[in-house]
């Protein structure tokens, strides 16, 4: 039997991450964790306990999984919005919020054989619509199949919309090689749709003028200059099928944006994202590029319009450069909160598109 005078075991001091609340026995392990987690004010977080998560799906798991925190689950069940994951002050506020947060689905264009639809709104950036400059364009393409087995993706239809969901360009596209599979169950297209379709080179020219605002195609400065941001879902694949290029820093891809991805940073489908974050169904039958473009634009604007309070950095000019600017001895002297202040995102948050400073950072 142990004596009352036996010395007690000393309690181990654990170092807690101020962002995700993980605890570490050694300060070195906390520092290494902060280096690879890229915590910042732009990360999705629980509205109850403020815990940072990799993505909004991670937040949902934090709230709803069997091991979720009781306090967070209870508050969210009573006053949480299932679309934006915000927690409102009262159930009455929640009811009003849901009316704005859940969006009515757009009416698809369908697959009627119509001529090319264009709007002058996409030609000159200096002109405004509804009192504002249109700086963002969403684009979606539909593909038919070429090659002996129909596996080669050929752009057969393209639609571009602006921030106010107005059509800038909608047209059928003439494939450059014979179509061997119209993929009718998905595209709703037949040979008649593409018989008098616009040649690909004309489509490329129109899209280029829209994206570059009629300016000469060349290098785009970091702030975008007069060019427009291009929103899409798997946008690089669409550009490849159009045989076009557009600078990566001007692309906004809802399939690759970290907060919209799965916990393991694998892409979600546009159908899933639209249902989860906007509250309506798309692609229940034939895929409609107009409907998809509007859904992409709405997702982009919902992410862009988040209000992320910026961390006030005091005194240390190296803070914005992240951990690489500091020696290990300097990092070891910093508190967990100070380590968080020098941590930067590993992705460009879309909320920064609202400011003139489009440089990467947290």
CSV table of C-alpha atoms in Angstrom, one decimal:
chain,number,residue,atom,x,y,z
A,1,UNK,CA,0.0,0.0,0.0
A,2,UNK,CA,1.4,3.4,-1.0
A,3,UNK,CA,2.4,5.7,1.8
A,4,UNK,CA,0.6,9.1,2.1
A,5,UNK,CA,4.0,10.7,1.9
A,6,UNK,CA,4.8,9.2,-1.6
A,7,UNK,CA,5.6,12.1,-4.0
A,8,UNK,CA,2.9,12.6,-6.6
A,9,UNK,CA,3.8,12.3,-10.3
A,10,UNK,CA,4.3,15.7,-11.9
A,11,UNK,CA,1.6,16.7,-14.4
A,12,UNK,CA,2.8,16.9,-17.9
A,13,UNK,CA,2.3,20.3,-19.5
A,14,UNK,CA,0.7,19.9,-22.9
A,15,UNK,CA,0.9,22.5,-25.7
A,16,UNK,CA,-2.5,23.2,-27.3
A,17,UNK,CA,-3.1,24.4,-30.8
A,18,UNK,CA,-5.2,27.6,-30.6
A,19,UNK,CA,-6.9,26.7,-33.9
A,20,UNK,CA,-7.9,23.0,-33.9
A,21,UNK,CA,-7.3,22.4,-30.2
A,22,UNK,CA,-5.0,19.4,-30.7
A,23,UNK,CA,-2.6,18.9,-27.7
A,24,UNK,CA,1.1,18.0,-27.9
A,25,UNK,CA,3.5,16.9,-25.2
A,26,UNK,CA,6.4,18.8,-26.8
A,27,UNK,CA,6.6,22.3,-28.1
A,28,UNK,CA,8.5,21.0,-31.1
A,29,UNK,CA,5.5,18.8,-32.1
A,30,UNK,CA,3.1,21.8,-31.9
A,31,UNK,CA,5.4,23.8,-34.1
A,32,UNK,CA,5.6,21.0,-36.7
A,33,UNK,CA,1.8,20.7,-36.6
A,34,UNK,CA,1.4,24.4,-37.2
A,35,UNK,CA,3.7,24.2,-40.2
A,36,UNK,CA,1.7,21.6,-42.0
A,37,UNK,CA,-1.8,22.5,-40.9
A,38,UNK,CA,-1.8,26.0,-42.5
A,39,UNK,CA,-4.2,27.4,-39.9
A,40,UNK,CA,-5.6,30.8,-40.7
A,41,UNK,CA,-8.6,33.0,-40.2
A,42,UNK,CA,-9.8,31.8,-43.6
A,43,UNK,CA,-10.2,28.1,-42.6
A,44,UNK,CA,-13.8,26.9,-42.0
A,45,UNK,CA,-14.6,26.7,-38.3
A,46,UNK,CA,-17.4,25.7,-35.9
A,47,UNK,CA,-19.6,28.6,-35.1
A,48,UNK,CA,-20.0,27.3,-31.5
A,49,UNK,CA,-16.5,26.5,-30.3
A,50,UNK,CA,-14.5,28.2,-33.1
A,51,UNK,CA,-12.5,25.1,-33.8
A,52,UNK,CA,-10.7,25.3,-37.2
A,53,UNK,CA,-11.3,22.5,-39.7
A,54,UNK,CA,-9.8,21.6,-43.1
A,55,UNK,CA,-13.1,22.0,-45.0
A,56,UNK,CA,-16.8,22.6,-44.4
A,57,UNK,CA,-17.3,18.9,-44.6
A,58,UNK,CA,-14.9,18.6,-41.6
A,59,UNK,CA,-17.1,21.1,-39.8
A,60,UNK,CA,-20.2,19.0,-40.5
A,61,UNK,CA,-18.4,15.9,-39.2
A,62,UNK,CA,-17.4,17.9,-36.1
A,63,UNK,CA,-21.0,18.8,-35.5
A,64,UNK,CA,-22.8,15.6,-36.5
A,65,UNK,CA,-20.6,12.6,-36.2
A,66,UNK,CA,-21.1,10.1,-33.3
A,67,UNK,CA,-18.1,11.5,-31.4
A,68,UNK,CA,-19.1,15.2,-31.9
A,69,UNK,CA,-19.0,17.7,-29.0
A,70,UNK,CA,-22.3,17.7,-27.1
A,71,UNK,CA,-22.3,21.5,-26.8
A,72,UNK,CA,-21.7,22.1,-30.5
A,73,UNK,CA,-24.2,19.5,-31.6
A,74,UNK,CA,-26.9,20.9,-29.3
A,75,UNK,CA,-26.5,24.5,-30.3
A,76,UNK,CA,-26.4,23.6,-34.0
A,77,UNK,CA,-29.5,21.4,-33.7
A,78,UNK,CA,-31.4,24.3,-32.2
A,79,UNK,CA,-30.1,27.3,-34.2
A,80,UNK,CA,-27.8,26.1,-37.0
A,81,UNK,CA,-28.2,26.6,-40.7
A,82,UNK,CA,-27.5,23.3,-42.5
A,83,UNK,CA,-26.4,25.1,-45.7
A,84,UNK,CA,-23.9,27.8,-44.5
A,85,UNK,CA,-23.3,26.1,-41.1
A,86,UNK,CA,-23.8,29.4,-39.2
A,87,UNK,CA,-25.4,29.4,-35.7
A,88,UNK,CA,-27.9,32.2,-35.3
A,89,UNK,CA,-28.8,34.0,-32.1
A,90,UNK,CA,-32.4,32.6,-31.9
A,91,UNK,CA,-34.7,30.2,-33.7
A,92,UNK,CA,-36.7,33.2,-35.1
A,93,UNK,CA,-33.5,34.6,-36.6
A,94,UNK,CA,-32.7,31.2,-38.0
A,95,UNK,CA,-36.1,31.0,-39.8
A,96,UNK,CA,-35.4,34.4,-41.5
A,97,UNK,CA,-31.9,33.4,-42.3
A,98,UNK,CA,-33.0,30.1,-44.0
A,99,UNK,CA,-35.3,32.0,-46.3
A,100,UNK,CA,-32.3,33.9,-47.7
A,101,UNK,CA,-29.7,31.1,-47.5
A,102,UNK,CA,-31.7,28.5,-49.4
A,103,UNK,CA,-31.9,29.6,-53.0
A,104,UNK,CA,-34.5,28.8,-55.7
A,105,UNK,CA,-33.2,26.7,-58.5
A,106,UNK,CA,-32.7,28.4,-61.9
A,107,UNK,CA,-34.9,27.4,-64.8
A,108,UNK,CA,-32.8,25.3,-67.3
A,109,UNK,CA,-32.5,26.4,-70.9
A,110,UNK,CA,-33.3,22.9,-72.2
A,111,UNK,CA,-32.1,21.5,-75.5
A,112,UNK,CA,-34.1,23.4,-78.0
A,113,UNK,CA,-32.2,24.1,-81.2
A,114,UNK,CA,-31.6,27.8,-80.9
A,115,UNK,CA,-29.1,30.2,-82.4
A,116,UNK,CA,-26.2,31.6,-80.5
A,117,UNK,CA,-27.3,33.8,-77.6
A,118,UNK,CA,-25.0,36.8,-76.8
A,119,UNK,CA,-25.1,39.8,-74.6
A,120,UNK,CA,-23.2,43.1,-74.8
A,121,UNK,CA,-22.7,42.9,-71.1
A,122,UNK,CA,-19.7,40.7,-71.6
A,123,UNK,CA,-17.8,42.9,-74.0
A,124,UNK,CA,-16.7,46.1,-72.2
A,125,UNK,CA,-15.7,46.1,-68.5
A,126,UNK,CA,-16.0,49.9,-68.2
A,127,UNK,CA,-19.8,49.5,-68.6
A,128,UNK,CA,-21.7,48.5,-65.5
A,129,UNK,CA,-24.8,46.4,-64.8
A,130,UNK,CA,-27.1,47.4,-61.9
A,131,UNK,CA,-24.5,50.0,-60.9
A,132,UNK,CA,-21.5,47.6,-60.6
A,133,UNK,CA,-18.7,46.4,-62.8
A,134,UNK,CA,-19.0,42.8,-63.8
A,135,UNK,CA,-15.6,41.3,-62.8
A,136,UNK,CA,-16.5,37.6,-62.6
A,137,UNK,CA,-17.7,35.1,-65.3
A,138,UNK,CA,-18.9,31.5,-64.7
A,139,UNK,CA,-18.5,29.0,-67.5
A,140,UNK,CA,-19.7,25.4,-68.1
A,141,UNK,CA,-19.3,23.1,-71.1
A,142,UNK,CA,-21.1,20.0,-72.1
A,143,UNK,CA,-19.2,17.2,-73.9
A,144,UNK,CA,-20.0,14.6,-76.5
A,145,UNK,CA,-17.7,11.7,-77.4
A,146,UNK,CA,-15.3,11.2,-80.3
A,147,UNK,CA,-12.9,8.5,-81.3
A,148,UNK,CA,-13.6,4.8,-82.0
A,149,UNK,CA,-15.0,4.2,-78.5
A,150,UNK,CA,-16.5,7.6,-77.9
A,151,UNK,CA,-14.2,8.3,-75.0
A,152,UNK,CA,-12.6,11.6,-76.3
A,153,UNK,CA,-14.4,14.6,-74.8
A,154,UNK,CA,-15.4,17.1,-77.4
A,155,UNK,CA,-17.0,20.4,-76.4
A,156,UNK,CA,-20.5,20.6,-77.9
A,157,UNK,CA,-22.1,23.3,-75.9
A,158,UNK,CA,-20.9,26.2,-73.8
A,159,UNK,CA,-22.6,28.8,-71.6
A,160,UNK,CA,-21.1,31.9,-69.8
A,161,UNK,CA,-23.0,33.9,-67.2
A,162,UNK,CA,-22.2,37.0,-65.2
A,163,UNK,CA,-22.5,37.8,-61.5
A,164,UNK,CA,-26.2,38.8,-61.9
A,165,UNK,CA,-26.9,35.4,-63.6
A,166,UNK,CA,-27.4,37.0,-67.0
A,167,UNK,CA,-26.3,35.0,-70.1
A,168,UNK,CA,-23.3,36.5,-71.8
A,169,UNK,CA,-22.8,33.7,-74.3
A,170,UNK,CA,-24.6,30.4,-75.0
A,171,UNK,CA,-24.0,28.4,-78.1
A,172,UNK,CA,-23.6,24.9,-79.5
A,173,UNK,CA,-20.1,24.1,-80.7
A,174,UNK,CA,-19.1,22.3,-83.8
A,175,UNK,CA,-16.7,19.4,-82.8
A,176,UNK,CA,-13.5,19.3,-84.8
A,177,UNK,CA,-13.6,15.5,-85.3
A,178,UNK,CA,-16.6,13.2,-86.0
A,179,UNK,CA,-18.9,12.5,-83.0
A,180,UNK,CA,-19.3,8.8,-82.2
A,181,UNK,CA,-21.3,9.2,-79.0
A,182,UNK,CA,-23.7,12.0,-78.4
A,183,UNK,CA,-24.1,10.9,-74.8
A,184,UNK,CA,-27.8,11.7,-75.2
A,185,UNK,CA,-28.8,10.6,-71.6
A,186,UNK,CA,-26.6,13.3,-70.2
A,187,UNK,CA,-26.3,16.0,-72.9
A,188,UNK,CA,-29.8,15.7,-74.5
A,189,UNK,CA,-28.0,16.5,-77.8
A,190,UNK,CA,-28.5,14.9,-81.2
A,191,UNK,CA,-26.9,15.4,-84.6
A,192,UNK,CA,-29.4,18.1,-85.4
A,193,UNK,CA,-28.2,20.3,-82.6
A,194,UNK,CA,-24.6,20.4,-83.9
A,195,UNK,CA,-25.4,20.5,-87.6
A,196,UNK,CA,-25.2,24.3,-87.8
A,197,UNK,CA,-23.2,24.9,-84.6
A,198,UNK,CA,-20.6,27.6,-84.3
A,199,UNK,CA,-17.1,26.6,-85.3
A,200,UNK,CA,-14.7,26.1,-82.4
A,201,UNK,CA,-12.3,28.9,-83.5
A,202,UNK,CA,-15.2,31.4,-83.4
A,203,UNK,CA,-16.2,30.2,-80.0
A,204,UNK,CA,-12.6,30.6,-78.8
A,205,UNK,CA,-12.5,34.1,-80.1
A,206,UNK,CA,-15.7,35.2,-78.4
A,207,UNK,CA,-14.7,33.7,-75.0
A,208,UNK,CA,-11.3,35.3,-75.2
A,209,UNK,CA,-12.8,38.7,-75.8
A,210,UNK,CA,-15.2,38.2,-72.9
A,211,UNK,CA,-12.5,37.1,-70.5
A,212,UNK,CA,-9.9,39.7,-71.5
A,213,UNK,CA,-12.6,42.5,-72.0
A,214,UNK,CA,-11.6,43.0,-75.6
A,215,UNK,CA,-8.0,43.8,-74.6
A,216,UNK,CA,-5.0,42.1,-76.3
A,217,UNK,CA,-4.2,38.7,-75.0
A,218,UNK,CA,-1.0,38.8,-73.0
A,219,UNK,CA,0.3,38.5,-69.5
A,220,UNK,CA,-2.2,39.3,-66.8
A,221,UNK,CA,-0.8,41.2,-63.7
A,222,UNK,CA,-1.3,39.7,-60.2
A,223,UNK,CA,-4.3,41.9,-59.5
A,224,UNK,CA,-6.0,40.8,-62.7
A,225,UNK,CA,-5.9,44.1,-64.5
A,226,UNK,CA,-8.8,44.4,-66.9
A,227,UNK,CA,-9.3,40.7,-67.2
A,228,UNK,CA,-12.1,38.8,-65.5
A,229,UNK,CA,-12.1,36.0,-63.0
A,230,UNK,CA,-13.3,32.7,-64.5
A,231,UNK,CA,-15.4,30.4,-62.3
A,232,UNK,CA,-16.0,26.8,-63.1
A,233,UNK,CA,-16.2,23.2,-61.8
A,234,UNK,CA,-13.2,21.3,-63.2
A,235,UNK,CA,-12.5,24.4,-65.2
A,236,UNK,CA,-9.1,23.2,-66.5
A,237,UNK,CA,-10.8,20.3,-68.3
A,238,UNK,CA,-13.4,22.6,-69.9
A,239,UNK,CA,-10.5,24.9,-71.1
A,240,UNK,CA,-8.7,21.9,-72.5
A,241,UNK,CA,-11.7,20.7,-74.4
A,242,UNK,CA,-12.1,24.3,-75.8
A,243,UNK,CA,-8.3,24.2,-76.6
A,244,UNK,CA,-7.9,27.4,-74.6
A,245,UNK,CA,-5.6,28.6,-71.8
A,246,UNK,CA,-6.3,31.1,-69.1
A,247,UNK,CA,-3.9,32.1,-66.3
A,248,UNK,CA,-4.3,29.9,-63.2
A,249,UNK,CA,-4.4,32.9,-60.8
A,250,UNK,CA,-7.5,34.1,-62.6
A,251,UNK,CA,-9.4,30.8,-62.3
A,252,UNK,CA,-11.8,30.0,-59.4
A,253,UNK,CA,-12.6,26.2,-59.4
A,254,UNK,CA,-15.4,25.0,-57.1
A,255,UNK,CA,-14.0,21.4,-57.5
A,256,UNK,CA,-10.5,22.4,-56.2
A,257,UNK,CA,-11.3,25.0,-53.6
A,258,UNK,CA,-10.2,23.6,-50.2
A,259,UNK,CA,-13.2,24.6,-48.1
A,260,UNK,CA,-15.6,22.9,-50.6
A,261,UNK,CA,-13.6,19.7,-50.8
A,262,UNK,CA,-13.9,16.5,-48.8
A,263,UNK,CA,-12.0,16.1,-45.5
A,264,UNK,CA,-9.3,14.3,-47.4
A,265,UNK,CA,-9.2,17.1,-50.0
A,266,UNK,CA,-10.9,15.1,-52.8
A,267,UNK,CA,-13.3,17.0,-54.9
A,268,UNK,CA,-17.1,16.8,-54.5
A,269,UNK,CA,-19.4,16.8,-57.5
A,270,UNK,CA,-21.2,20.0,-58.5
A,271,UNK,CA,-24.5,18.3,-57.9
A,272,UNK,CA,-23.5,17.5,-54.3
A,273,UNK,CA,-22.2,21.0,-53.6
A,274,UNK,CA,-25.3,22.7,-55.0
A,275,UNK,CA,-27.6,20.5,-52.9
A,276,UNK,CA,-25.5,20.9,-49.7
A,277,UNK,CA,-24.7,24.6,-49.8
A,278,UNK,CA,-27.5,26.1,-51.9
A,279,UNK,CA,-30.4,23.8,-51.1
A,280,UNK,CA,-31.6,22.7,-54.5
A,281,UNK,CA,-31.1,19.8,-57.0
A,282,UNK,CA,-29.4,19.9,-60.4
A,283,UNK,CA,-28.5,17.3,-63.0
A,284,UNK,CA,-31.4,15.1,-62.1
A,285,UNK,CA,-31.7,14.3,-65.8
A,286,UNK,CA,-30.0,16.1,-68.7
A,287,UNK,CA,-27.1,18.4,-67.7
A,288,UNK,CA,-27.8,22.0,-68.5
A,289,UNK,CA,-24.8,24.3,-68.8
A,290,UNK,CA,-26.8,27.4,-67.9
A,291,UNK,CA,-28.1,25.8,-64.7
A,292,UNK,CA,-24.6,24.5,-63.9
A,293,UNK,CA,-23.0,27.9,-64.6
A,294,UNK,CA,-25.4,29.7,-62.3
A,295,UNK,CA,-24.8,27.1,-59.5
A,296,UNK,CA,-21.1,27.6,-59.8
A,297,UNK,CA,-21.5,31.4,-59.6
A,298,UNK,CA,-23.7,31.1,-56.6
A,299,UNK,CA,-21.2,28.8,-54.8
A,300,UNK,CA,-18.4,31.2,-55.7
A,301,UNK,CA,-20.3,34.2,-54.3
A,302,UNK,CA,-21.3,32.4,-51.1
A,303,UNK,CA,-17.6,31.6,-50.4
A,304,UNK,CA,-16.4,35.0,-51.5
A,305,UNK,CA,-18.8,36.9,-49.4
A,306,UNK,CA,-17.7,35.3,-46.1
A,307,UNK,CA,-16.5,37.9,-43.6
A,308,UNK,CA,-13.1,36.7,-42.2
A,309,UNK,CA,-11.7,39.0,-39.5
A,310,UNK,CA,-8.1,39.6,-40.2
A,311,UNK,CA,-5.5,38.9,-37.6
A,312,UNK,CA,-3.7,42.0,-36.4
A,313,UNK,CA,0.0,41.4,-36.6
A,314,UNK,CA,2.1,43.5,-34.3
A,315,UNK,CA,5.7,44.4,-34.7
A,316,UNK,CA,7.0,41.5,-36.7
A,317,UNK,CA,7.3,42.3,-40.4
A,318,UNK,CA,8.3,38.6,-41.1
A,319,UNK,CA,4.9,37.3,-39.9
A,320,UNK,CA,3.2,37.5,-43.3
A,321,UNK,CA,5.9,35.2,-44.8
A,322,UNK,CA,5.0,32.2,-42.6
A,323,UNK,CA,7.3,29.9,-40.6
A,324,UNK,CA,10.1,29.8,-43.1
A,325,UNK,CA,11.1,33.3,-42.1
A,326,UNK,CA,12.0,32.3,-38.6
A,327,UNK,CA,14.8,30.2,-37.1
A,328,UNK,CA,13.8,27.2,-34.9
A,329,UNK,CA,15.1,29.0,-31.8
A,330,UNK,CA,12.8,31.9,-32.5
A,331,UNK,CA,9.8,29.7,-33.1
A,332,UNK,CA,10.4,27.8,-29.8
A,333,UNK,CA,10.1,31.1,-27.9
A,334,UNK,CA,6.7,32.0,-29.4
A,335,UNK,CA,3.4,31.2,-27.6
A,336,UNK,CA,0.8,29.1,-29.4
A,337,UNK,CA,-1.2,32.3,-30.2
A,338,UNK,CA,1.9,33.9,-31.7
A,339,UNK,CA,2.5,30.7,-33.8
A,340,UNK,CA,-1.0,31.0,-35.1
A,341,UNK,CA,-0.5,34.6,-36.0
A,342,UNK,CA,2.4,33.7,-38.4
A,343,UNK,CA,0.5,30.8,-39.9
A,344,UNK,CA,-0.7,31.4,-43.5
A,345,UNK,CA,-3.2,29.5,-45.7
A,346,UNK,CA,-2.0,27.1,-48.4
A,347,UNK,CA,-4.8,28.4,-50.7
A,348,UNK,CA,-6.0,31.7,-51.8
A,349,UNK,CA,-9.2,32.6,-50.0
A,350,UNK,CA,-11.9,33.9,-52.3
A,351,UNK,CA,-12.9,36.6,-49.8
A,352,UNK,CA,-9.7,38.4,-50.9
A,353,UNK,CA,-11.3,38.9,-54.4
A,354,UNK,CA,-13.4,41.6,-52.8
A,355,UNK,CA,-10.3,43.7,-52.1
A,356,UNK,CA,-7.7,45.1,-54.4
A,357,UNK,CA,-5.1,43.0,-52.7
A,358,UNK,CA,-5.3,39.7,-54.5
A,359,UNK,CA,-1.9,38.5,-53.1
A,360,UNK,CA,-1.8,35.2,-51.4
A,361,UNK,CA,-1.9,35.2,-47.7
A,362,UNK,CA,-4.0,34.8,-44.6
